[in-house]
mmCIF file with all atom_site columns, C-alpha atoms in Angstrom:
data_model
loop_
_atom_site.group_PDB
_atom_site.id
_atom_site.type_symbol
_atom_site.label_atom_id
_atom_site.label_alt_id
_atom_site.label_comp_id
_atom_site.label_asym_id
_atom_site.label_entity_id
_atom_site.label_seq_id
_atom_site.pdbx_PDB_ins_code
_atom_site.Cartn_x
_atom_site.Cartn_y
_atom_site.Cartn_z
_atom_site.occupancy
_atom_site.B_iso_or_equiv
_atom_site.pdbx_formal_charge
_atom_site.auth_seq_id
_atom_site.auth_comp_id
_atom_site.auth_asym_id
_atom_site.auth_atom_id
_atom_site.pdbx_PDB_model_num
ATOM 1  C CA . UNK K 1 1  ? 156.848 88.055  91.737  1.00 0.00 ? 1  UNK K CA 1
ATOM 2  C CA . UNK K 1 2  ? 153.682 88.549  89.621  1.00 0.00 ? 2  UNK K CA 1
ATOM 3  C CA . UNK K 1 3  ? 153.916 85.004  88.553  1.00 0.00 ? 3  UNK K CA 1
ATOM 4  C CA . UNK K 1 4  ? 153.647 83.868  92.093  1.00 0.00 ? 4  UNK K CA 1
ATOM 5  C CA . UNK K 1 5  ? 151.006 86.519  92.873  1.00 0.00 ? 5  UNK K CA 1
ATOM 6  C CA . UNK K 1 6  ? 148.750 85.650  89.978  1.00 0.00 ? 6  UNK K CA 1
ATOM 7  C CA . UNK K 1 7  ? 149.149 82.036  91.258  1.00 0.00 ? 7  UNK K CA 1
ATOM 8  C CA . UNK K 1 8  ? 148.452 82.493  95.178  1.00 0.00 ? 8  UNK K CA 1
ATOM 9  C CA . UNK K 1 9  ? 145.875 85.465  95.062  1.00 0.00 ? 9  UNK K CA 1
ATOM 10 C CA . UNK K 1 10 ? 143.079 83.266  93.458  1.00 0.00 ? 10 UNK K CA 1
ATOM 11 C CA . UNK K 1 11 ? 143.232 80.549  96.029  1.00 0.00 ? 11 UNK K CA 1
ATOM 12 C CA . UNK K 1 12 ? 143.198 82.764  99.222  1.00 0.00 ? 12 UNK K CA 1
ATOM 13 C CA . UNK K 1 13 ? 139.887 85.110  97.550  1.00 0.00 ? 13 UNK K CA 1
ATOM 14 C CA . UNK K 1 14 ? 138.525 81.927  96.879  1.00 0.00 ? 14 UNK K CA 1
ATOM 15 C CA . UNK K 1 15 ? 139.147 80.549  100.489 1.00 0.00 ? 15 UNK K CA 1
ATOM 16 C CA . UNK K 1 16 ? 138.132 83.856  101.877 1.00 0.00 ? 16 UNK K CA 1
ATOM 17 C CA . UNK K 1 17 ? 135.023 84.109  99.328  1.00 0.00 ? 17 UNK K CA 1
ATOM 18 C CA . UNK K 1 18 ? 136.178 87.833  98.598  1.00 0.00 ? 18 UNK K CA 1
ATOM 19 C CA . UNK K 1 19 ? 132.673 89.010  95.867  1.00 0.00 ? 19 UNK K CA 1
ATOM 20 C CA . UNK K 1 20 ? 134.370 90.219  92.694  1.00 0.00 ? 20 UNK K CA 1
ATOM 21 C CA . UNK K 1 21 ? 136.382 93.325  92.366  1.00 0.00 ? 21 UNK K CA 1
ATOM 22 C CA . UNK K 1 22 ? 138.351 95.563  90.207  1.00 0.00 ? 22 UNK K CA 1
ATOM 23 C CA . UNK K 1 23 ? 141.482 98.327  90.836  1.00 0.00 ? 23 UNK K CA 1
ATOM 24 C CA . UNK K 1 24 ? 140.480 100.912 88.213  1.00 0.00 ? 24 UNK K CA 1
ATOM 25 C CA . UNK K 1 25 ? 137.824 102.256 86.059  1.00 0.00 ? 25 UNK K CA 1
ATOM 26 C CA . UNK K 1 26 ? 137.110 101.813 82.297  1.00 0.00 ? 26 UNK K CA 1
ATOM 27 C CA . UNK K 1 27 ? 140.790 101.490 80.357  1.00 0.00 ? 27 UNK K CA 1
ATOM 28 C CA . UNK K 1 28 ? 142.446 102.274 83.682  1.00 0.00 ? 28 UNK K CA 1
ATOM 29 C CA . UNK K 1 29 ? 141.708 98.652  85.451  1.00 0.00 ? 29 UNK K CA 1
ATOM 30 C CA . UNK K 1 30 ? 144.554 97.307  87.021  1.00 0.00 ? 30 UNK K CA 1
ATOM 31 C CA . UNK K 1 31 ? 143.716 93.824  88.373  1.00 0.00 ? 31 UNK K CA 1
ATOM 32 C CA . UNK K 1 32 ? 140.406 92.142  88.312  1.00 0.00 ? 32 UNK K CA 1
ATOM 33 C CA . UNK K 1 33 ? 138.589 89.567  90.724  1.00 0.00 ? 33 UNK K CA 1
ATOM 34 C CA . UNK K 1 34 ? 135.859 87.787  89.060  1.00 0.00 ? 34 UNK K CA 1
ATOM 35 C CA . UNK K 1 35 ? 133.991 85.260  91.505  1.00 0.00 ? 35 UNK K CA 1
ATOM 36 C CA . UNK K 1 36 ? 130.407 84.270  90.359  1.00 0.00 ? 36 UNK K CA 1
ATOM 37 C CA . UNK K 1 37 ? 128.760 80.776  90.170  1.00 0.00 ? 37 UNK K CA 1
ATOM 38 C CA . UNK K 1 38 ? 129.541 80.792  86.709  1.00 0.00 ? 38 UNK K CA 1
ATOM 39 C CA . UNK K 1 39 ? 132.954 80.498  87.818  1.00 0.00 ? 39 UNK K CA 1
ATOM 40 C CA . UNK K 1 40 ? 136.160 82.921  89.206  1.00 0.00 ? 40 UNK K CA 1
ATOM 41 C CA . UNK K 1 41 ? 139.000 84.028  87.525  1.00 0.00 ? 41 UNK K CA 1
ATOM 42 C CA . UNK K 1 42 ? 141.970 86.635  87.874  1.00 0.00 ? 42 UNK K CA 1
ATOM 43 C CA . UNK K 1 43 ? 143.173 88.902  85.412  1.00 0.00 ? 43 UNK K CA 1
ATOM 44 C CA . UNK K 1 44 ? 145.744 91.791  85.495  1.00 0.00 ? 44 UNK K CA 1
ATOM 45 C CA . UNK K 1 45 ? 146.183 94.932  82.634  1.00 0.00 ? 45 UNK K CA 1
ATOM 46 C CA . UNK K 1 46 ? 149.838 94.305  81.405  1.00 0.00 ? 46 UNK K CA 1
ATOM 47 C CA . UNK K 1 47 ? 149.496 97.173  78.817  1.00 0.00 ? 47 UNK K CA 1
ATOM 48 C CA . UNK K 1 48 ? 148.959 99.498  82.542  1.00 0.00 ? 48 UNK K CA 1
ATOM 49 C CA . UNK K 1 49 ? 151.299 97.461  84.773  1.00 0.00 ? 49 UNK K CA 1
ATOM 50 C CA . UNK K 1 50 ? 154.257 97.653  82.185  1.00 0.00 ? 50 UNK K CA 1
ATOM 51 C CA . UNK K 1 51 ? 153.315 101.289 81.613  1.00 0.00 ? 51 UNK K CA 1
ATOM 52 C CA . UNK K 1 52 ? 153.793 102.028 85.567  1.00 0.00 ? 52 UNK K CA 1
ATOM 53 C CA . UNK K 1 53 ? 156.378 100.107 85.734  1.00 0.00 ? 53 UNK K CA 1
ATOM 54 C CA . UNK K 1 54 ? 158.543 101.807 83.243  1.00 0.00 ? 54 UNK K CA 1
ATOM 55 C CA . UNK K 1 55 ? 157.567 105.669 84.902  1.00 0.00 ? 55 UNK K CA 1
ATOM 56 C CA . UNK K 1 56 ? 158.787 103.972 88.525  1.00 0.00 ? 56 UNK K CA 1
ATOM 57 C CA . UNK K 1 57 ? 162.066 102.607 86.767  1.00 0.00 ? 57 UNK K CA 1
ATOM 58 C CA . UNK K 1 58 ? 161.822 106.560 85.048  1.00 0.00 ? 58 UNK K CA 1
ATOM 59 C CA . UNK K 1 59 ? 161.827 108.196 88.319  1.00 0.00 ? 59 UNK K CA 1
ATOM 60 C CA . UNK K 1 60 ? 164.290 105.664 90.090  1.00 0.00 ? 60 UNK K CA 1
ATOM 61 C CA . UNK K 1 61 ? 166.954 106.699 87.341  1.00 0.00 ? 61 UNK K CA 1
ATOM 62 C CA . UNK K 1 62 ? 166.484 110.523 87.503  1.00 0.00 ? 62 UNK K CA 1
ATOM 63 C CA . UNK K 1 63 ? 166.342 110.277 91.623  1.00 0.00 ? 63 UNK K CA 1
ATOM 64 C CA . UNK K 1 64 ? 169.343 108.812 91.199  1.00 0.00 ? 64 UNK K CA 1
ATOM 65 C CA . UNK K 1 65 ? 171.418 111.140 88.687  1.00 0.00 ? 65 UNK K CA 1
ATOM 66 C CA . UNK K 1 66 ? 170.103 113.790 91.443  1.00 0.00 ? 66 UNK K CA 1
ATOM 67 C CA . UNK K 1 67 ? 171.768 112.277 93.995  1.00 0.00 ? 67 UNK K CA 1
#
C-alpha cells in the first residue's frame, strides 16, 4: 500500500500543483512534499511510520486479548 502511495501521490500534487508541505515538526515529520523549480520530490520517515505502526499492531493485540 505505501509502495503504491509513494508512487501515485507525486503525480496527482504535481497535477494539482499542491506548494510543498510537511506532516510533522523537527524529528517528528511524517511525509514530506517538496515542489520548487529546482525540482519536487516525496519522502516519508520510516524510522516514525514503522514506530506507529508497531504501537497500532500493540494496541490491536491487547484490544483483542480484552475481548
Amino acid at each position: 500500500m505505501l509502495i503504491l502511495i509513494f508512487s501515485a501521490l507525486p503525480a496527482i500534487l504535481l497535477f494539482f500543483k499542491v506548494p510543498s508541505f510537511a506532516f510533522g515538526e523537527g524529528v517528528w515529520w511524517i511525509l514530506r512534499w517538496k515542489n520548487e523549480t529546482t525540482g519536487s520530490g516525496i519522502s516519508f520517515n520510516l524510522y516514525i511510520l514503522i514506530c506507529l505502526a508497531m504501537a497500532i499492531g500493540l494496541l490491536g493485540l491487547l484490544w483483542r486479548s480484552r475481548h
